[in-house]
Amino acid sequence: MTFAATVLTLYPEMFPGPLGLSLAGRALTEGKWSCDTVHIRAFAADRHRTVDDPPAGGGAGMVLRADVVAAALDTVADGRPVLAMTPRGAPLTQPRIRALAAGAGAIILCGRFEGFDERIFEARDIEQISIGDYVLSGGEIGALVLLDACIRLLPGVMGAPSSGDDESFESGLLEYPHYTRPSMWEGRTIPEVLRSGDHARIKAWRKARAETDTRLRRPDLWERHEGARVQSPSGARQRHEDD
């Protein structure tokens, strides 16, 4: 099954952009995913192709019109999830990426200016997505981020099916650190355990480092991870034994 991406944007020339290179580009050539764009401006009804208007109630900037966005969306809506890239959306997570990658694809709305007329979300089934607590010039960069995260999980894109199993966020933790040759660099050596050949020790070291780094760097992730562990049967047993 091909993962089909349709992007609604005022800048269709931005796609596939960097996704035409490396693993994603090869997967695109091989037909593992497809990328179509819809120019929102083509659905403006007036002779000036107006897609935005000043915000009701006053204020700076312009707002994308609901009637124009809806006209563009209605031409491609086919049951795939419709996602709007906006800083007002829910944070994008690895579990959501995995769910999207397992499906038929996505339709992605890229905002510009001050964002969308809120009525588009009231009138259509649209999931609002944010890639972080900051503001970009438009939703296109966010759409590229979302698509890249999905594409690399498609069968055959990364090679070995287990390639992504230990990565950050897959288990609720940040990934453990990596090392490679040379074994000595600027007076710094690869940790002895990683050179020991003892797979049990290596696994334990990696788990401990993932937990330590998550606790220190992302206390929000660590808190969620600890909460999930305590709620699981094995976690409950562990807590009882520790007591």
Coordinates of N, CA and C in Angstrom, one line a residue:
M1 N 0.8 -1.2 0.0 CA 0.0 0.0 0.0 C 0.9 1.2 0.0
T2 N 0.6 2.2 -0.9 CA 1.4 3.4 -1.0 C 0.8 4.4 0.0
F3 N 1.7 5.1 0.7 CA 1.3 6.2 1.6 C 1.1 7.4 0.8
A4 N -0.1 7.9 0.7 CA -0.4 9.0 -0.2 C -0.5 10.3 0.6
A5 N 0.3 11.3 0.3 CA 0.3 12.6 1.0 C -0.3 13.6 0.0
T6 N -1.2 14.4 0.4 CA -1.8 15.5 -0.4 C -1.6 16.8 0.5
V7 N -0.9 17.8 0.0 CA -0.6 19.0 0.7 C -1.3 20.2 0.1
L8 N -2.2 20.8 0.9 CA -2.8 22.0 0.5 C -2.0 23.2 1.0
T9 N -1.6 24.1 0.1 CA -0.6 25.1 0.4 C -0.6 26.2 -0.6
L10 N -0.1 27.4 -0.2 CA 0.0 28.5 -1.1 C 1.4 28.4 -1.8
Y11 N 2.2 27.5 -1.4 CA 3.5 27.3 -2.0 C 3.8 25.9 -2.4
P12 N 3.1 25.4 -3.4 CA 3.3 24.0 -3.8 C 4.7 23.6 -4.3
E13 N 5.5 24.7 -4.7 CA 6.8 24.4 -5.1 C 7.8 24.0 -4.0
M14 N 7.3 24.1 -2.8 CA 8.1 23.6 -1.6 C 8.1 22.1 -1.4
F15 N 7.3 21.4 -2.2 CA 7.2 19.9 -2.1 C 7.6 19.2 -3.4
P16 N 8.2 18.1 -3.3 CA 8.6 17.4 -2.1 C 9.8 18.0 -1.4
G17 N 10.5 19.0 -2.0 CA 11.6 19.6 -1.3 C 12.6 18.6 -0.8
P18 N 13.1 18.7 0.4 CA 14.1 17.8 0.9 C 13.6 16.4 1.0
L19 N 12.3 16.2 0.9 CA 11.8 14.8 0.9 C 12.0 14.1 -0.4
G20 N 12.6 14.8 -1.4 CA 12.9 14.2 -2.7 C 14.4 13.7 -2.6
L21 N 15.0 13.7 -1.5 CA 16.4 13.3 -1.3 C 16.5 12.2 -0.3
S22 N 17.6 11.5 -0.3 CA 18.0 10.5 0.7 C 17.0 9.4 0.8
L23 N 16.7 8.9 2.0 CA 15.8 7.7 2.1 C 14.4 8.1 1.6
A24 N 13.9 9.2 1.9 CA 12.5 9.6 1.5 C 12.4 9.7 0.0
G25 N 13.5 10.3 -0.6 CA 13.5 10.5 -2.1 C 13.6 9.1 -2.8
R26 N 14.4 8.2 -2.2 CA 14.4 6.9 -2.8 C 13.1 6.2 -2.7
A27 N 12.4 6.3 -1.6 CA 11.1 5.7 -1.3 C 10.1 6.3 -2.3
L28 N 10.2 7.6 -2.5 CA 9.3 8.3 -3.5 C 9.5 7.7 -4.9
T29 N 10.7 7.6 -5.3 CA 11.0 7.0 -6.6 C 10.5 5.6 -6.7
E30 N 10.6 4.8 -5.6 CA 10.2 3.4 -5.6 C 8.7 3.3 -5.5
G31 N 8.0 4.3 -5.3 CA 6.5 4.3 -5.2 C 6.0 3.9 -3.8
K32 N 6.9 3.9 -2.8 CA 6.4 3.6 -1.4 C 5.5 4.7 -0.8
W33 N 5.6 5.9 -1.4 CA 4.8 7.0 -1.0 C 4.6 7.9 -2.2
S34 N 3.6 8.8 -2.1 CA 3.4 9.7 -3.2 C 3.1 11.1 -2.6
C35 N 3.3 12.1 -3.3 CA 3.2 13.5 -2.8 C 2.5 14.3 -3.9
D36 N 1.3 14.8 -3.6 CA 0.5 15.7 -4.5 C 0.3 17.0 -3.8
T37 N 0.2 18.1 -4.5 CA 0.0 19.4 -3.9 C -1.3 20.0 -4.5
V38 N -2.0 20.8 -3.7 CA -3.1 21.5 -4.2 C -2.9 23.0 -3.8
H39 N -3.0 23.8 -4.9 CA -2.7 25.3 -4.6 C -4.0 25.9 -4.1
I40 N -4.0 26.3 -2.9 CA -5.2 26.9 -2.3 C -5.7 28.1 -3.1
R41 N -4.8 28.9 -3.6 CA -5.2 30.1 -4.3 C -6.1 29.8 -5.6
A42 N -6.0 28.6 -6.1 CA -6.7 28.2 -7.3 C -8.2 28.1 -7.0
F43 N -8.6 28.1 -5.7 CA -10.0 28.0 -5.3 C -10.6 29.3 -4.8
A44 N -9.9 30.4 -4.9 CA -10.4 31.7 -4.6 C -11.4 32.1 -5.7
A45 N -12.5 32.7 -5.3 CA -13.6 32.9 -6.3 C -13.5 34.2 -7.0
D46 N -12.8 35.2 -6.5 CA -12.8 36.5 -7.1 C -11.6 36.6 -8.1
R47 N -11.7 37.7 -8.9 CA -10.7 37.8 -10.0 C -9.3 38.1 -9.5
H48 N -9.1 38.5 -8.2 CA -7.8 38.8 -7.7 C -7.3 37.5 -6.9
R49 N -8.0 36.5 -6.9 CA -7.6 35.2 -6.3 C -7.3 35.5 -4.8
T50 N -8.2 36.1 -4.1 CA -8.0 36.5 -2.7 C -8.2 35.3 -1.8
V51 N -7.2 35.0 -1.0 CA -7.3 33.8 -0.1 C -7.4 34.2 1.4
D52 N -7.2 35.5 1.7 CA -7.2 36.0 3.1 C -7.9 37.3 3.2
D53 N -8.2 37.7 4.4 CA -8.9 38.9 4.8 C -8.4 39.3 6.2
P54 N -8.6 40.6 6.5 CA -8.3 41.1 7.9 C -9.1 40.3 9.0
P55 N -8.5 40.2 10.1 CA -9.2 39.5 11.2 C -10.4 40.2 11.7
A56 N -11.5 39.5 11.9 CA -12.7 40.2 12.5 C -12.4 40.7 13.9
G57 N -12.9 41.9 14.2 CA -12.6 42.5 15.5 C -11.3 43.3 15.5
G58 N -10.6 43.3 14.3 CA -9.4 44.1 14.3 C -8.1 43.3 14.7
G59 N -7.0 43.9 14.5 CA -5.7 43.2 14.8 C -4.8 43.1 13.6
A60 N -3.6 42.7 13.9 CA -2.5 42.7 12.9 C -2.7 41.4 12.0
G61 N -2.2 41.5 10.8 CA -2.1 40.4 9.9 C -3.4 40.1 9.2
M62 N -3.3 38.9 8.5 CA -4.5 38.5 7.7 C -4.8 37.0 8.1
V63 N -6.0 36.6 7.8 CA -6.5 35.3 8.1 C -6.9 34.5 6.9
L64 N -6.6 33.3 6.8 CA -7.0 32.4 5.6 C -8.5 32.2 5.7
R65 N -9.2 32.5 4.6 CA -10.6 32.4 4.5 C -11.1 31.0 4.6
A66 N -12.2 30.7 5.4 CA -12.7 29.4 5.5 C -13.3 28.9 4.2
D67 N -14.0 29.8 3.4 CA -14.7 29.3 2.2 C -13.6 28.9 1.2
V68 N -12.5 29.5 1.1 CA -11.5 29.2 0.1 C -10.8 27.8 0.5
V69 N -10.5 27.7 1.8 CA -9.8 26.5 2.3 C -10.7 25.3 2.1
A70 N -12.0 25.5 2.5 CA -13.0 24.4 2.3 C -13.2 24.0 0.9
A71 N -13.2 24.9 0.0 CA -13.3 24.6 -1.4 C -12.2 23.7 -1.9
A72 N -11.0 24.1 -1.5 CA -9.8 23.3 -1.8 C -9.8 21.9 -1.2
L73 N -10.2 21.9 0.1 CA -10.2 20.6 0.9 C -11.2 19.6 0.3
D74 N -12.4 20.1 0.0 CA -13.5 19.3 -0.5 C -13.2 18.6 -1.8
T75 N -12.2 19.1 -2.6 CA -11.9 18.4 -3.8 C -11.0 17.2 -3.6
V76 N -10.4 17.0 -2.4 CA -9.4 15.9 -2.2 C -9.8 15.0 -1.0
A77 N -10.8 15.5 -0.2 CA -11.2 14.7 0.9 C -11.7 13.3 0.5
D78 N -11.1 12.2 1.0 CA -11.4 10.9 0.6 C -11.4 9.9 1.8
G79 N -11.4 10.3 3.0 CA -11.4 9.4 4.1 C -10.0 9.4 4.8
R80 N -9.0 9.9 4.2 CA -7.7 10.0 4.8 C -7.8 11.1 5.9
P81 N -6.9 10.9 7.0 CA -6.9 12.0 8.0 C -6.6 13.3 7.4
V82 N -7.3 14.4 7.9 CA -7.0 15.7 7.4 C -6.3 16.4 8.6
L83 N -5.1 16.9 8.4 CA -4.3 17.5 9.4 C -4.0 19.0 9.1
A84 N -4.2 19.9 10.0 CA -3.8 21.3 9.8 C -2.6 21.6 10.7
M85 N -1.6 22.1 10.0 CA -0.4 22.5 10.8 C -0.5 23.9 11.4
T86 N -0.6 23.9 12.7 CA -0.8 25.2 13.4 C -0.3 25.1 14.8
P87 N 0.3 26.2 15.3 CA 0.9 26.2 16.7 C -0.2 26.1 17.7
R88 N -1.5 26.2 17.3 CA -2.6 26.0 18.2 C -3.0 24.5 18.4
G89 N -2.3 23.6 17.6 CA -2.7 22.2 17.6 C -2.1 21.4 18.7
A90 N -2.5 20.2 18.8 CA -1.9 19.2 19.8 C -0.5 18.9 19.3
P91 N 0.4 18.7 20.3 CA 1.8 18.3 20.0 C 1.9 17.0 19.2
L92 N 2.7 17.0 18.2 CA 2.9 15.8 17.4 C 3.8 14.8 18.2
T93 N 3.4 13.6 18.2 CA 4.1 12.6 19.0 C 4.4 11.4 18.2
Q94 N 5.4 10.6 18.6 CA 5.8 9.4 17.9 C 4.6 8.4 17.8
P95 N 3.8 8.1 18.8 CA 2.7 7.2 18.6 C 1.7 7.7 17.5
R96 N 1.5 9.0 17.4 CA 0.6 9.5 16.4 C 1.3 9.3 15.0
I97 N 2.6 9.5 14.9 CA 3.3 9.3 13.7 C 3.1 7.8 13.3
R98 N 3.3 6.9 14.2 CA 3.2 5.5 13.9 C 1.8 5.2 13.4
A99 N 0.8 5.7 14.0 CA -0.6 5.5 13.5 C -0.8 6.0 12.1
L100 N -0.3 7.2 11.8 CA -0.4 7.8 10.5 C 0.3 6.9 9.5
A101 N 1.6 6.5 9.8 CA 2.4 5.7 8.9 C 1.7 4.4 8.6
A102 N 0.9 3.9 9.5 CA 0.3 2.6 9.2 C -1.0 2.7 8.4
G103 N -1.4 3.9 8.1 CA -2.6 4.1 7.3 C -2.3 4.4 5.8
A104 N -3.4 4.9 5.2 CA -3.3 5.1 3.7 C -2.6 6.5 3.4
G105 N -2.4 7.3 4.4 CA -1.7 8.6 4.1 C -2.4 9.7 4.8
A106 N -2.3 10.9 4.3 CA -2.8 12.1 5.0 C -3.0 13.3 4.1
I107 N -4.0 14.1 4.4 CA -4.2 15.4 3.7 C -3.8 16.4 4.7
I108 N -2.8 17.3 4.3 CA -2.2 18.3 5.2 C -2.5 19.7 4.7
L109 N -3.1 20.5 5.6 CA -3.4 21.9 5.4 C -2.2 22.7 6.0
C110 N -1.7 23.6 5.1 CA -0.6 24.4 5.6 C -1.1 25.9 5.7
G111 N -1.1 26.4 7.0 CA -1.5 27.7 7.2 C -0.5 28.7 6.9
R112 N -0.9 30.0 6.8 CA -0.1 31.1 6.5 C -0.7 32.3 7.2
F113 N 0.0 33.4 7.2 CA -0.5 34.7 7.8 C -0.8 34.5 9.3
E114 N -2.0 34.9 9.8 CA -2.3 34.7 11.2 C -3.0 33.3 11.5
G115 N -3.1 32.5 10.4 CA -3.8 31.2 10.6 C -5.1 31.1 9.9
F116 N -5.9 30.1 10.3 CA -7.2 29.8 9.6 C -8.3 30.5 10.3
D117 N -9.4 30.8 9.5 CA -10.7 31.1 10.1 C -11.2 29.9 10.9
E118 N -11.4 30.1 12.1 CA -11.8 29.0 13.0 C -13.0 28.2 12.5
R119 N -13.8 28.8 11.7 CA -15.0 28.0 11.3 C -14.7 26.8 10.4
I120 N -13.5 26.8 9.8 CA -13.1 25.7 9.0 C -13.0 24.4 9.9
F121 N -12.6 24.6 11.2 CA -12.5 23.5 12.1 C -13.8 23.1 12.7
E122 N -14.8 24.0 12.7 CA -16.1 23.7 13.1 C -16.9 22.9 12.0
A123 N -16.6 23.2 10.8 CA -17.3 22.7 9.7 C -16.8 21.4 9.1
R124 N -15.5 21.1 9.3 CA -14.9 20.0 8.7 C -14.1 19.2 9.8
D125 N -13.9 17.9 9.5 CA -13.2 17.0 10.5 C -11.7 17.2 10.3
I126 N -11.1 18.1 11.0 CA -9.7 18.4 10.8 C -9.0 18.3 12.2
E127 N -7.9 17.6 12.2 CA -7.0 17.4 13.4 C -5.9 18.5 13.3
Q128 N -5.9 19.3 14.4 CA -4.9 20.4 14.4 C -3.6 19.9 15.1
I129 N -2.5 20.1 14.4 CA -1.2 19.5 14.8 C -0.2 20.6 14.9
S130 N 0.6 20.5 16.0 CA 1.8 21.4 16.2 C 3.0 20.6 16.3
I131 N 4.1 21.1 15.7 CA 5.4 20.4 15.9 C 6.3 21.0 17.0
G132 N 5.8 22.0 17.7 CA 6.6 22.6 18.8 C 6.0 23.9 19.3
D133 N 6.5 24.3 20.4 CA 6.1 25.6 21.0 C 6.8 26.8 20.5
Y134 N 6.6 27.0 19.2 CA 7.3 28.2 18.5 C 6.4 28.4 17.3
V135 N 6.7 29.6 16.6 CA 5.9 29.9 15.5 C 6.7 30.0 14.2
L136 N 6.3 29.4 13.1 CA 7.0 29.5 11.8 C 6.2 30.4 10.9
S137 N 6.8 30.7 9.8 CA 6.2 31.6 8.8 C 5.0 30.9 8.1
G138 N 4.9 29.6 8.1 CA 3.8 28.9 7.5 C 3.9 27.4 7.9
G139 N 2.9 26.7 7.5 CA 2.8 25.3 7.9 C 3.6 24.3 7.0
E140 N 4.2 24.8 6.0 CA 4.9 23.9 5.1 C 6.1 23.2 5.7
I141 N 6.9 23.9 6.5 CA 8.0 23.2 7.2 C 7.5 22.1 8.2
G142 N 6.4 22.5 8.9 CA 5.8 21.5 9.8 C 5.3 20.3 9.0
A143 N 4.7 20.5 7.8 CA 4.2 19.4 7.0 C 5.4 18.5 6.5
L144 N 6.5 19.1 6.2 CA 7.7 18.3 5.8 C 8.2 17.5 7.0
V145 N 8.2 18.1 8.2 CA 8.6 17.3 9.4 C 7.7 16.1 9.6
L146 N 6.4 16.4 9.6 CA 5.4 15.3 9.8 C 5.6 14.2 8.7
L147 N 5.7 14.6 7.5 CA 5.8 13.5 6.4 C 7.1 12.8 6.5
D148 N 8.2 13.5 6.8 CA 9.5 12.8 7.0 C 9.4 11.7 8.1
A149 N 8.8 12.1 9.2 CA 8.7 11.2 10.4 C 7.8 9.9 10.0
C150 N 6.8 10.1 9.1 CA 6.0 9.0 8.7 C 6.7 8.1 7.7
I151 N 7.3 8.8 6.7 CA 7.9 8.0 5.6 C 9.0 7.1 6.0
R152 N 9.8 7.5 7.0 CA 10.9 6.6 7.4 C 10.4 5.4 8.1
L153 N 9.1 5.4 8.6 CA 8.6 4.2 9.2 C 7.9 3.2 8.2
L154 N 7.8 3.6 6.9 CA 7.1 2.8 6.0 C 7.9 1.5 5.7
P155 N 7.3 0.4 5.5 CA 8.0 -0.8 5.2 C 9.1 -0.7 4.1
G156 N 10.3 -1.1 4.4 CA 11.4 -1.1 3.5 C 12.1 0.2 3.3
V157 N 11.7 1.3 4.0 CA 12.4 2.6 3.8 C 13.7 2.6 4.6
M158 N 13.7 2.2 5.9 CA 14.9 2.2 6.7 C 15.7 0.9 6.5
G159 N 15.2 -0.1 5.8 CA 16.0 -1.3 5.7 C 15.5 -2.3 6.7
A160 N 16.3 -2.6 7.8 CA 15.9 -3.5 8.8 C 14.6 -3.1 9.5
P161 N 13.6 -3.9 9.7 CA 12.4 -3.5 10.3 C 12.6 -3.0 11.8
S162 N 13.7 -3.4 12.4 CA 13.9 -3.1 13.8 C 14.7 -1.8 13.9
S163 N 15.0 -1.1 12.8 CA 15.9 0.0 12.8 C 15.5 1.1 13.8
G164 N 14.2 1.3 13.9 CA 13.7 2.4 14.7 C 13.2 2.0 16.1
D165 N 13.4 0.8 16.5 CA 12.8 0.3 17.7 C 13.4 1.0 19.0
D166 N 14.7 1.3 19.0 CA 15.3 1.9 20.2 C 15.5 3.4 20.1
E167 N 14.8 4.0 19.2 CA 15.0 5.5 19.0 C 14.3 6.2 20.1
S168 N 14.6 7.5 20.2 CA 14.0 8.4 21.1 C 12.5 8.3 21.0
F169 N 11.7 8.3 22.1 CA 10.3 8.4 22.2 C 9.6 7.0 21.9
E170 N 10.3 6.1 21.3 CA 9.6 4.8 21.0 C 9.2 4.1 22.3
S171 N 10.0 4.2 23.3 CA 9.7 3.5 24.6 C 9.3 4.5 25.7
G172 N 9.1 5.8 25.2 CA 8.8 6.8 26.2 C 10.0 7.5 26.8
L173 N 11.2 7.1 26.3 CA 12.5 7.6 26.8 C 13.3 8.2 25.6
L174 N 14.3 9.1 26.0 CA 15.2 9.5 24.9 C 16.1 8.3 24.6
E175 N 16.7 8.3 23.5 CA 17.6 7.2 23.1 C 18.9 7.3 23.8
Y176 N 19.6 6.2 24.1 CA 20.9 6.2 24.7 C 21.9 6.8 23.7
P177 N 23.1 7.2 24.2 CA 24.1 7.8 23.3 C 24.8 6.7 22.5
H178 N 25.4 7.2 21.4 CA 26.1 6.3 20.5 C 27.5 6.7 20.3
Y179 N 28.4 5.7 20.0 CA 29.8 5.9 19.7 C 30.2 5.1 18.5
T180 N 31.3 5.5 17.9 CA 31.9 4.7 16.8 C 33.4 5.0 16.7
R181 N 34.1 4.4 15.7 CA 35.5 4.7 15.6 C 35.8 6.1 15.3
P182 N 37.0 6.6 15.7 CA 38.1 5.9 16.4 C 37.8 5.7 17.9
S183 N 38.4 4.6 18.4 CA 38.1 4.3 19.8 C 38.6 5.4 20.8
M184 N 39.7 6.1 20.3 CA 40.2 7.2 21.1 C 40.2 8.5 20.2
W185 N 39.5 9.6 20.7 CA 39.4 10.8 20.0 C 39.6 12.0 21.0
E186 N 40.6 12.8 20.7 CA 40.9 14.0 21.6 C 40.9 13.6 23.1
G187 N 41.5 12.4 23.3 CA 41.7 12.0 24.7 C 40.4 11.4 25.3
R188 N 39.4 11.2 24.5 CA 38.1 10.6 25.0 C 38.0 9.2 24.4
T189 N 37.6 8.3 25.2 CA 37.5 6.9 24.8 C 36.0 6.5 24.7
I190 N 35.7 5.5 24.0 CA 34.4 4.8 24.0 C 34.3 4.1 25.3
P191 N 33.1 4.2 26.0 CA 32.9 3.5 27.3 C 33.3 2.0 27.1
E192 N 34.0 1.6 28.2 CA 34.5 0.2 28.1 C 33.4 -0.8 27.9
V193 N 32.3 -0.6 28.5 CA 31.2 -1.6 28.4 C 30.8 -1.9 27.0
L194 N 30.9 -0.8 26.1 CA 30.5 -1.0 24.7 C 31.5 -1.7 23.9
R195 N 32.7 -1.9 24.5 CA 33.8 -2.6 23.8 C 34.0 -4.0 24.4
S196 N 33.1 -4.3 25.4 CA 33.3 -5.6 26.1 C 32.8 -6.8 25.4
G197 N 31.9 -6.7 24.5 CA 31.3 -7.8 23.8 C 30.2 -8.5 24.7
D198 N 30.0 -8.0 25.9 CA 29.0 -8.6 26.8 C 27.6 -7.9 26.5
H199 N 26.8 -8.6 25.8 CA 25.5 -8.0 25.3 C 24.6 -7.7 26.4
A200 N 24.6 -8.5 27.5 CA 23.7 -8.2 28.6 C 24.1 -6.9 29.3
R201 N 25.4 -6.8 29.5 CA 25.9 -5.5 30.1 C 25.6 -4.3 29.2
I202 N 25.8 -4.5 28.0 CA 25.6 -3.4 27.0 C 24.1 -3.0 27.1
K203 N 23.2 -4.0 27.1 CA 21.8 -3.7 27.1 C 21.5 -2.9 28.4
A204 N 22.0 -3.4 29.5 CA 21.7 -2.7 30.8 C 22.3 -1.3 30.8
W205 N 23.5 -1.1 30.3 CA 24.1 0.2 30.2 C 23.3 1.2 29.4
R206 N 22.8 0.7 28.3 CA 22.0 1.5 27.4 C 20.7 1.9 28.0
K207 N 20.1 1.0 28.7 CA 18.8 1.3 29.4 C 19.0 2.3 30.5
A208 N 20.1 2.1 31.3 CA 20.4 3.1 32.4 C 20.7 4.5 31.8
R209 N 21.4 4.6 30.7 CA 21.7 5.9 30.2 C 20.5 6.6 29.6
A210 N 19.6 5.8 28.9 CA 18.4 6.3 28.4 C 17.5 6.9 29.5
E211 N 17.5 6.2 30.6 CA 16.7 6.7 31.8 C 17.3 7.9 32.4
T212 N 18.6 7.9 32.6 CA 19.3 9.0 33.2 C 19.2 10.3 32.3
D213 N 19.5 10.1 31.0 CA 19.4 11.3 30.1 C 18.0 11.8 30.0
T214 N 17.0 11.0 30.0 CA 15.6 11.4 30.0 C 15.2 12.2 31.2
R215 N 15.7 11.7 32.4 CA 15.4 12.3 33.6 C 16.0 13.7 33.7
L216 N 17.2 13.8 33.2 CA 17.9 15.1 33.3 C 17.5 16.1 32.2
R217 N 17.3 15.6 31.0 CA 17.1 16.5 29.9 C 15.6 16.8 29.6
R218 N 14.7 15.8 29.9 CA 13.3 15.9 29.6 C 12.5 15.4 30.8
P219 N 12.5 16.2 31.9 CA 11.7 15.7 33.0 C 10.3 15.5 32.7
D220 N 9.7 16.2 31.7 CA 8.3 15.9 31.4 C 8.1 14.5 30.8
L221 N 9.0 14.1 30.0 CA 9.0 12.7 29.4 C 9.2 11.7 30.6
W222 N 10.1 12.0 31.4 CA 10.4 11.1 32.5 C 9.2 10.9 33.4
E223 N 8.6 12.0 33.7 CA 7.4 11.9 34.6 C 6.3 11.0 34.0
R224 N 6.1 11.2 32.6 CA 5.1 10.4 32.0 C 5.5 8.9 31.9
H225 N 6.8 8.7 31.7 CA 7.3 7.3 31.6 C 7.2 6.6 33.0
E226 N 7.5 7.3 34.0 CA 7.4 6.8 35.4 C 5.9 6.5 35.7
G227 N 5.1 7.4 35.3 CA 3.6 7.2 35.6 C 3.1 6.0 34.9
A228 N 3.5 5.8 33.6 CA 3.1 4.6 32.8 C 3.6 3.3 33.4
R229 N 4.9 3.4 33.9 CA 5.5 2.2 34.4 C 4.9 1.8 35.7
V230 N 4.5 2.7 36.5 CA 3.9 2.4 37.8 C 2.5 1.8 37.6
Q231 N 1.8 2.3 36.5 CA 0.4 1.8 36.3 C 0.4 0.4 35.6
S232 N 1.5 0.0 35.0 CA 1.5 -1.3 34.4 C 1.7 -2.4 35.5
P233 N 1.3 -3.6 35.2 CA 1.4 -4.7 36.2 C 2.8 -4.9 36.6
S234 N 3.8 -4.9 35.7 CA 5.2 -5.2 36.0 C 5.7 -4.0 36.8
G235 N 5.3 -2.8 36.5 CA 5.7 -1.6 37.2 C 5.2 -1.6 38.6
A236 N 4.0 -2.1 38.8 CA 3.4 -2.1 40.2 C 4.2 -3.2 41.0
R237 N 4.6 -4.3 40.4 CA 5.3 -5.3 41.1 C 6.7 -4.7 41.5
Q238 N 7.3 -4.0 40.6 CA 8.6 -3.4 40.8 C 8.6 -2.5 42.0
R239 N 7.6 -1.6 42.0 CA 7.4 -0.6 43.1 C 7.2 -1.3 44.4
H240 N 6.4 -2.4 44.4 CA 6.2 -3.2 45.6 C 7.5 -3.8 46.1
E241 N 8.3 -4.3 45.2 CA 9.5 -5.0 45.6 C 10.5 -3.9 46.2
D242 N 10.5 -2.7 45.5 CA 11.4 -1.7 46.0 C 11.1 -1.2 47.4
D243 N 9.8 -1.2 47.7 CA 9.4 -0.8 49.0 C 9.9 -1.8 50.1

